[in-house]
Coordinates of C-alpha atoms and ligand atoms in Angstrom, one line a residue:
M1 CA 17.0 15.1 -31.1
I2 CA 17.1 16.6 -26.9
E3 CA 18.9 14.3 -24.5
V4 CA 17.5 11.8 -22.1
S5 CA 17.5 14.3 -18.4
K6 CA 16.5 17.1 -20.5
A7 CA 13.6 15.4 -22.2
L8 CA 12.9 14.1 -18.0
K9 CA 13.3 17.3 -17.2
I10 CA 10.7 18.3 -19.5
V11 CA 7.7 16.1 -17.9
K12 CA 8.7 16.8 -14.3
R13 CA 7.9 20.9 -15.2
E14 CA 4.9 19.2 -17.6
T15 CA 3.8 17.3 -15.1
R16 CA 0.9 18.6 -12.1
P17 CA 0.1 17.4 -8.6
L18 CA -4.0 16.5 -9.0
G19 CA -5.9 16.6 -6.6
A20 CA -6.2 14.6 -2.7
E21 CA -9.5 12.3 -1.3
R22 CA -10.1 9.8 2.3
V23 CA -10.0 6.5 1.6
A24 CA -10.8 3.4 3.7
L25 CA -7.3 2.5 4.7
E26 CA -7.8 -1.9 3.4
H27 CA -7.8 0.3 0.3
A28 CA -5.8 2.2 0.4
V29 CA -2.6 0.1 -1.7
G30 CA -0.8 0.5 -3.4
R31 CA -1.5 4.2 -3.0
V32 CA 0.9 7.2 -3.1
L33 CA -0.3 9.1 1.2
A34 CA -1.4 12.7 0.1
E35 CA -0.6 13.5 4.4
D36 CA 1.6 12.4 7.2
I37 CA 1.1 10.3 9.2
H38 CA 1.8 11.3 12.3
A39 CA 1.5 8.8 16.0
D40 CA -0.9 9.7 18.3
V41 CA -0.1 7.7 21.5
D42 CA 3.7 5.9 22.6
M43 CA 4.7 3.4 20.8
P44 CA 4.9 0.9 22.7
P45 CA 1.8 2.5 25.0
F46 CA 3.6 1.5 28.4
D47 CA 6.2 -0.2 29.5
R48 CA 6.3 -3.4 28.0
S49 CA 7.7 -6.9 28.8
Q50 CA 9.3 -8.7 25.7
M51 CA 9.3 -11.8 27.2
D52 CA 6.5 -14.3 29.3
G53 CA 8.4 -15.2 32.0
Y54 CA 8.8 -12.8 35.5
A55 CA 8.3 -9.4 36.2
V56 CA 11.0 -8.4 38.9
K57 CA 13.4 -6.3 41.1
A58 CA 17.1 -7.0 38.7
A59 CA 18.1 -6.5 42.7
D60 CA 17.4 -9.1 44.4
T61 CA 18.4 -11.6 41.3
M62 CA 21.4 -10.8 42.0
A63 CA 21.9 -13.5 44.0
A64 CA 21.2 -16.3 41.8
P65 CA 19.6 -19.3 42.3
V66 CA 17.3 -17.2 43.8
T67 CA 13.2 -17.9 45.3
L68 CA 10.9 -15.5 45.3
G69 CA 7.1 -14.6 46.6
I70 CA 4.8 -14.6 43.3
V71 CA 2.2 -11.7 44.2
G72 CA 0.2 -11.7 41.2
E73 CA -0.6 -12.2 36.8
S74 CA 0.5 -9.3 34.3
A75 CA -0.5 -10.5 31.3
A76 CA -1.1 -9.3 27.6
G77 CA -4.6 -6.6 28.1
Q78 CA -4.9 -7.1 31.6
G79 CA -1.5 -5.9 33.7
W80 CA -1.7 -6.1 38.0
H81 CA -1.2 -2.8 38.9
K82 CA -0.3 -2.6 42.6
V83 CA 3.2 -2.4 43.6
L84 CA 5.7 -4.8 43.4
K85 CA 7.7 -4.7 46.1
T86 CA 11.3 -6.8 47.0
G87 CA 11.6 -9.9 47.9
E88 CA 8.5 -10.7 45.0
A89 CA 7.6 -11.3 41.9
V90 CA 4.7 -11.0 39.2
R91 CA 4.4 -13.6 36.6
I92 CA 4.7 -12.4 32.8
M93 CA 3.2 -12.3 29.3
T94 CA 4.9 -11.1 26.5
G95 CA 3.1 -7.8 25.1
A96 CA 1.6 -7.1 28.9
P97 CA 2.5 -4.2 30.7
I98 CA 5.6 -4.4 33.4
P99 CA 3.7 -3.5 37.1
A100 CA 5.2 -1.4 38.5
G101 CA 8.4 -1.3 41.7
A102 CA 10.0 -4.2 39.0
D103 CA 12.7 -3.2 36.6
A104 CA 13.9 -6.9 34.9
V105 CA 11.9 -9.2 33.6
Q106 CA 13.7 -13.0 33.2
K107 CA 12.9 -15.3 31.0
I108 CA 10.8 -18.6 31.4
E109 CA 13.4 -20.7 30.3
L110 CA 15.8 -20.0 33.5
T111 CA 13.1 -19.8 36.0
T112 CA 10.6 -22.6 37.8
E113 CA 7.7 -22.0 39.4
S114 CA 6.0 -24.3 42.5
N115 CA 3.6 -23.1 44.9
G116 CA 3.5 -19.6 44.6
V117 CA 7.3 -19.6 44.5
V118 CA 9.8 -19.5 41.1
S119 CA 13.0 -19.9 41.3
I120 CA 15.3 -17.9 39.2
T121 CA 18.2 -19.9 38.0
E122 CA 20.6 -17.1 36.7
P123 CA 20.8 -12.9 36.9
T124 CA 18.8 -10.1 35.5
S125 CA 19.4 -7.2 35.0
V126 CA 17.9 -3.3 35.2
G127 CA 16.1 -2.9 32.2
K128 CA 16.5 -6.7 31.0
Y129 CA 13.1 -7.7 28.1
I130 CA 11.5 -4.6 28.7
V131 CA 10.7 -2.5 26.4
Y132 CA 9.6 0.8 27.0
K133 CA 6.5 3.7 27.0
G134 CA 7.8 5.5 23.8
Q135 CA 11.0 3.6 23.6
E136 CA 10.1 2.8 19.7
V137 CA 7.7 5.7 18.3
K138 CA 7.4 9.0 20.9
K139 CA 3.9 10.5 20.9
G140 CA 2.6 12.7 18.0
S141 CA 6.2 12.2 15.4
K142 CA 6.2 12.0 12.2
V143 CA 5.9 7.7 11.5
L144 CA 5.6 8.8 7.6
R145 CA 5.9 11.1 5.4
A146 CA 2.9 11.6 2.8
G147 CA 3.8 11.3 -0.8
E148 CA 5.2 7.4 0.4
V149 CA 2.8 4.5 -1.8
I150 CA 1.3 2.4 0.6
S151 CA 2.2 -1.0 0.7
A152 CA 2.5 -4.3 2.5
N153 CA 5.9 -3.5 4.4
N154 CA 3.8 0.2 5.6
I155 CA 0.6 0.3 5.9
S156 CA 0.3 -1.7 9.4
I157 CA 2.2 2.3 10.4
P158 CA -1.5 3.4 9.9
A159 CA -3.3 1.1 11.5
A160 CA -1.8 1.0 14.2
F161 CA -2.1 4.9 14.8
G162 CA -6.1 5.2 14.2
Y163 CA -5.9 6.2 10.4
A164 CA -8.7 4.0 9.2
R165 CA -9.1 6.5 6.6
V166 CA -6.3 8.5 4.7
M167 CA -5.5 11.3 2.9
V168 CA -4.2 10.1 -0.6
A169 CA -3.9 11.3 -4.2
R170 CA -6.9 10.4 -6.3
R171 CA -5.2 8.1 -8.9
P172 CA -4.7 9.6 -12.5
R173 CA -7.0 8.5 -15.5
V174 CA -5.0 7.8 -18.2
A175 CA -6.5 6.4 -22.0
I176 CA -4.7 3.9 -24.4
I177 CA -5.0 4.0 -28.2
S178 CA -2.9 1.6 -29.6
T179 CA -2.0 2.6 -33.6
G180 CA -1.6 0.9 -37.0
S181 CA -3.8 -0.2 -39.8
E182 CA -2.0 -4.5 -39.2
I183 CA -3.3 -3.8 -35.8
V184 CA -6.0 -6.7 -34.3
D185 CA -7.7 -7.3 -31.1
V186 CA -6.2 -9.8 -29.1
G187 CA -10.0 -11.5 -29.4
R188 CA -9.2 -11.9 -32.9
K189 CA -7.3 -13.7 -35.4
P190 CA -4.8 -12.3 -37.6
K191 CA -5.4 -11.7 -41.7
R192 CA -3.3 -11.6 -43.4
D193 CA 0.2 -9.2 -42.6
Q194 CA -1.7 -8.3 -39.7
I195 CA -0.4 -8.1 -35.6
R196 CA -2.0 -8.7 -32.8
N197 CA -2.0 -5.8 -30.0
S198 CA -0.1 -6.2 -27.5
N199 CA 0.9 -2.9 -26.2
S200 CA -2.6 -1.6 -25.0
I201 CA -2.2 -4.3 -22.4
M202 CA 1.3 -4.1 -22.0
L203 CA 0.3 -0.7 -20.8
K204 CA -2.6 -0.6 -19.2
T205 CA -0.6 -2.9 -16.5
L206 CA 1.8 -0.9 -16.2
C207 CA -0.1 1.7 -15.4
E208 CA -2.0 -0.1 -13.0
Q209 CA 1.4 -1.3 -11.7
A210 CA 2.5 3.1 -11.2
G211 CA -0.6 3.8 -9.1
A212 CA -2.8 4.8 -12.3
I213 CA -6.8 4.4 -13.9
A214 CA -6.3 3.0 -17.4
R215 CA -8.9 2.5 -19.5
V216 CA -8.0 1.3 -23.6
F217 CA -9.6 2.8 -26.5
P218 CA -10.1 0.7 -29.6
I219 CA -7.5 0.6 -32.9
I220 CA -7.4 3.6 -34.6
G221 CA -5.6 2.6 -38.5
D222 CA -3.2 4.8 -39.4
D223 CA -5.3 7.6 -40.6
L224 CA -5.3 10.7 -40.2
S225 CA -8.7 11.9 -39.7
E226 CA -10.0 8.5 -37.8
L227 CA -6.5 9.7 -35.7
K228 CA -7.7 13.0 -35.9
T229 CA -11.1 12.2 -33.9
Q230 CA -10.5 9.1 -31.5
I231 CA -7.7 11.6 -30.0
K232 CA -9.4 14.2 -29.3
T233 CA -12.2 11.6 -27.9
A234 CA -9.9 9.8 -25.8
A235 CA -7.9 12.6 -24.7
R236 CA -11.5 13.8 -23.0
G237 CA -11.5 13.6 -18.9
S238 CA -8.4 12.1 -19.8
D239 CA -5.2 13.2 -17.6
I240 CA -2.6 11.6 -19.4
L241 CA -3.7 10.4 -23.6
I242 CA -0.8 7.1 -24.2
T243 CA -0.9 6.3 -27.9
T244 CA 1.3 3.5 -29.4
G245 CA 2.6 3.9 -33.2
G246 CA 3.0 6.3 -35.9
V247 CA 5.7 8.6 -33.8
S248 CA 8.2 7.0 -37.0
V249 CA 9.0 8.9 -40.3
G250 CA 7.9 6.4 -42.6
K251 CA 4.6 8.0 -44.8
Y252 CA 1.5 6.5 -42.6
D253 CA 3.3 7.9 -39.3
L254 CA 0.9 9.7 -38.2
T255 CA 0.0 10.4 -34.8
R256 CA 2.7 13.7 -34.2
L257 CA 0.6 15.7 -37.4
A258 CA -2.8 13.9 -35.6
L259 CA -1.9 16.2 -32.6
K260 CA 0.0 19.0 -34.3
E261 CA -3.8 20.0 -36.5
L262 CA -5.8 18.8 -32.8
G263 CA -3.6 22.0 -31.5
A264 CA -1.6 20.5 -28.6
E265 CA 1.8 21.4 -28.0
C266 CA 5.3 19.6 -28.7
F267 CA 7.4 19.8 -26.2
F268 CA 9.9 16.9 -27.3
E269 CA 9.3 14.5 -31.1
R270 CA 12.9 13.4 -31.2
L271 CA 15.0 11.6 -28.0
R272 CA 18.6 11.1 -27.7
L273 CA 17.0 7.4 -26.7
K274 CA 17.0 4.2 -28.1
P275 CA 15.1 2.7 -27.8
G276 CA 13.1 5.1 -28.1
K277 CA 13.7 7.8 -30.4
P278 CA 11.0 8.4 -31.6
T279 CA 9.4 9.4 -28.7
V280 CA 7.1 12.3 -28.1
F281 CA 5.5 14.5 -25.6
A282 CA 2.8 16.6 -26.2
R283 CA 0.0 18.3 -23.7
L284 CA -2.9 19.1 -25.5
K285 CA -6.3 21.2 -23.9
K286 CA -5.4 20.0 -20.3
T287 CA -3.9 16.6 -21.3
L288 CA -0.8 15.7 -21.2
V289 CA -0.2 12.9 -24.7
F290 CA 2.9 11.0 -24.8
G291 CA 3.2 8.6 -28.2
L292 CA 5.4 6.1 -28.0
P293 CA 7.0 4.1 -30.9
G294 CA 4.7 0.8 -31.4
N295 CA 7.5 -1.6 -30.7
P296 CA 6.5 -3.7 -27.7
V297 CA 10.6 -2.8 -26.4
S298 CA 10.5 0.5 -26.5
A299 CA 7.0 1.6 -26.1
A300 CA 7.5 -0.1 -22.2
A301 CA 11.4 0.9 -21.8
T302 CA 9.9 4.8 -22.7
F303 CA 6.5 4.3 -19.9
Y304 CA 9.8 3.6 -18.4
L305 CA 12.1 6.9 -18.7
F306 CA 8.3 9.1 -19.2
V307 CA 4.9 8.0 -18.7
R308 CA 5.7 6.2 -15.5
K309 CA 7.7 9.3 -13.6
A310 CA 4.3 11.5 -15.1
I311 CA 1.9 8.9 -13.2
L312 CA 3.8 9.5 -10.3
I313 CA 4.3 12.5 -10.2
M314 CA 0.6 13.6 -10.5
Q315 CA 0.2 11.4 -7.0
G316 CA 2.8 13.8 -5.2
A317 CA 5.5 10.4 -5.0
V318 CA 8.5 11.3 -3.4
Q319 CA 10.8 8.7 -5.5
C320 CA 9.4 9.3 -9.4
D321 CA 12.1 7.7 -10.5
L322 CA 13.4 3.7 -10.8
N323 CA 14.9 2.4 -8.5
N324 CA 18.8 3.1 -9.9
G325 CA 22.2 0.5 -8.2
T326 CA 25.2 -0.8 -9.9
A327 CA 26.3 -4.0 -11.5
I328 CA 28.6 -6.3 -13.2
V329 CA 28.3 -6.7 -17.0
S330 CA 28.6 -10.0 -18.1
K331 CA 29.5 -9.2 -21.7
P332 CA 30.6 -6.2 -23.7
V333 CA 28.0 -3.7 -24.4
R334 CA 28.2 -0.3 -25.4
A335 CA 25.5 2.3 -26.4
P336 CA 25.7 4.4 -30.0
K337 CA 27.5 7.7 -30.5
E338 CA 24.7 10.2 -30.9
R339 CA 22.8 8.3 -28.4
D340 CA 21.7 6.8 -25.2
A341 CA 20.9 3.2 -24.6
Y342 CA 19.0 1.6 -22.5
L343 CA 19.1 -2.7 -22.4
P344 CA 17.4 -5.1 -21.3
A345 CA 19.1 -7.5 -18.4
V346 CA 18.4 -9.7 -16.4
L347 CA 19.6 -9.8 -12.7
I348 CA 21.9 -12.7 -11.0
S349 CA 22.7 -12.2 -7.1
E350 CA 26.4 -14.2 -7.5
S351 CA 27.1 -16.6 -4.1
D352 CA 30.1 -14.6 -3.7
G353 CA 27.6 -11.1 -3.0
T354 CA 28.3 -9.4 -6.9
L355 CA 25.0 -8.0 -8.9
K356 CA 26.1 -9.5 -12.3
A357 CA 24.0 -7.9 -15.5
D358 CA 23.3 -9.9 -17.8
P359 CA 22.2 -8.7 -20.8
L360 CA 18.7 -10.1 -22.5
Q361 CA 19.7 -11.8 -26.1
W362 CA 17.3 -9.4 -27.7
H363 CA 16.1 -9.9 -31.5
G364 CA 16.1 -5.4 -31.2
S365 CA 13.7 -3.6 -29.7
S366 CA 10.9 -5.9 -31.8
D367 CA 11.5 -9.2 -28.9
F368 CA 9.1 -8.1 -27.4
I369 CA 9.6 -12.3 -25.8
G370 CA 12.5 -12.1 -25.3
F371 CA 12.1 -8.5 -23.1
A372 CA 9.8 -10.9 -20.8
E373 CA 13.0 -12.2 -18.8
S374 CA 14.5 -8.6 -18.3
D375 CA 14.4 -6.9 -14.7
A376 CA 16.8 -4.6 -15.2
L377 CA 17.9 -2.1 -18.1
I378 CA 21.5 -1.2 -18.0
S379 CA 21.3 2.7 -18.8
I380 CA 25.2 2.9 -21.4
P381 CA 26.2 6.6 -21.6
R382 CA 25.9 7.8 -25.7
G383 CA 29.4 6.6 -27.2
S384 CA 29.9 5.0 -24.4
A385 CA 30.7 0.6 -23.7
F386 CA 31.8 -1.3 -21.1
D387 CA 33.7 -4.3 -20.9
A388 CA 33.3 -8.0 -19.1
G389 CA 33.3 -7.2 -16.1
S390 CA 32.7 -3.6 -15.4
P391 CA 30.6 -1.8 -12.5
V392 CA 28.1 -0.3 -15.1
P393 CA 24.3 2.4 -13.5
V394 CA 21.3 0.2 -14.5
L395 CA 17.5 0.7 -14.0
F396 CA 15.9 -1.8 -11.7
L397 CA 12.2 -2.8 -13.2
Ligands
AMP401 P1 5.3 2.2 -35.5 O1 5.5 2.0 -34.7 O2 4.2 2.4 -36.0 O3 6.2 2.0 -37.0 O4 5.8 0.4 -35.2 C1 6.5 -0.5 -34.9 C2 6.3 -2.1 -34.9 O5 6.1 -2.1 -33.8 C3 5.7 -2.2 -36.1 O6 6.1 -3.5 -36.4 C4 4.7 -2.9 -35.4 O7 3.7 -4.0 -36.2 C5 4.7 -2.9 -34.6 N1 3.1 -3.5 -32.8 C6 2.8 -1.0 -33.3 N2 1.8 -1.2 -32.5 C7 1.1 -2.4 -31.9 C8 1.2 -3.0 -31.6 N3 -0.3 -2.7 -30.6 N4 1.1 -3.8 -31.1 C9 2.1 -4.4 -30.9 N5 2.6 -4.3 -31.6 C10 3.1 -3.3 -32.7
MG402 MG1 2.6 2.1 -37.6

C-alpha cells in the first residue's frame, strides 16, 4: 500500500502535456489556454469618461455654482476633437473620450443645462470621473496566462484584445469501460442479481467537466480474455483509459491481471485511501490506465483525486488539483489507522460567517444517492480524528 501523496506524485510524474490547437474563441470555453494573452492596446485606449455629464477644467468649477458655455459634445464612438478652453464645457457621455484641455467631469445630476450653457452646481476636481489611457492595463502586458481555463469570467479578456481565435490545449481522449458480470446498460431492466451501469455516464460527465473528450465502451463481464481484448481496443488511440470494477481481491476481480497480461506497466495498485484502496494506475503503451473501484462513490472520489489531475496536467493547466480550504466539521470524524479518509460532506455557509462541513450520513462507498448531495470531501489524515466544531481541511468538488 502506498500513500495518497506518493500516488499523486506518481500520477504527476507519468503524465505529459498534450499538444495545442487553435480554435474560435466562442469554442474555447472550458478549454485550457495554451498561449499567454497580451494586451494589444492600452485599456482604456483613450482618457475616458466614467459618467454622463460635462467635461470641464476643474479650476473653472471651484466657485460653483458657475455657468459655462457648451462648445460641443463627446459621445461614445464620436469624440469632440478640439481643445476646450477656460469657461467652456463639453457635454460628455459614459465611455466617450475626454476632450483635450479638459481635466475633469462633473456628473449630469449636479448640473442643469439651458440655452447652450450649463450651470455646474458643485465643484469637481482634477481627474474626477476620468479613467486615464492605460490605467486598467498597459499595451503589451500579459493579461491572461497559459494554463488558465477559459470561463465566463475571463473570456472577455481575449475578446477585448482581438483574439478571435486562441491556442488551447488539445482535449485528452478518454475511454471508459465498466466491468462486472452483474452490470447491465442503463436502458435495460436488471434481471435477478444484476444492477445498472451508473458509473460510465458519471465518469463521462466528470471527464467532460475536466475538459476531456470521453467515450463510453461496452460493459465487459468478469472474463479475462474478454477483458484483455476490450481493454486493448479501448486503449488504442486514447490518452487515458478508465475502467471501473474488478480491482479488489475477489476471485473475479481480473482487471489487474488483464492489464499485466497485456504487458502494462503498473505504478500502483493499493492505496492508503478510503474510499478507493484498490485503485490501479498503469500504462499500456502510451495510454495511462486508471483502474478504479466499482463502487460508485469510490469511483467518483478516486476520479476527483487522480484522474481529474491527469486530465488537467495533459492540458497544461496551472491548477490541476481541487481547490482546498478549511471548514468547521459538524460531527466528530475519524480516519482509519492505515488509510487517509476522504469523507463526502455538504458545505453550509452559516450566518455568522463560518463555513460548516456536514459529513454525509451515508451508507458506505456504494451509496451514490447519499453522495449526490455532497459538494466537498473532508480530508482526514490516517490515524487522526476531529471533534465536532474543529476546523478540518476540505477539498471543494
Ligand atoms: P467491484 O469493484 O467490481 O468489486 O464492485 C464493487 C461494487 O460496485 C459492486 O457492488 C458492484 O456491483 C458495484 N459496481 C461495479 N461497477 C458498477 C457500475 N458500472 N455501476 C454501478 N455499480 C457498479
Ligand atoms: Mg466486480
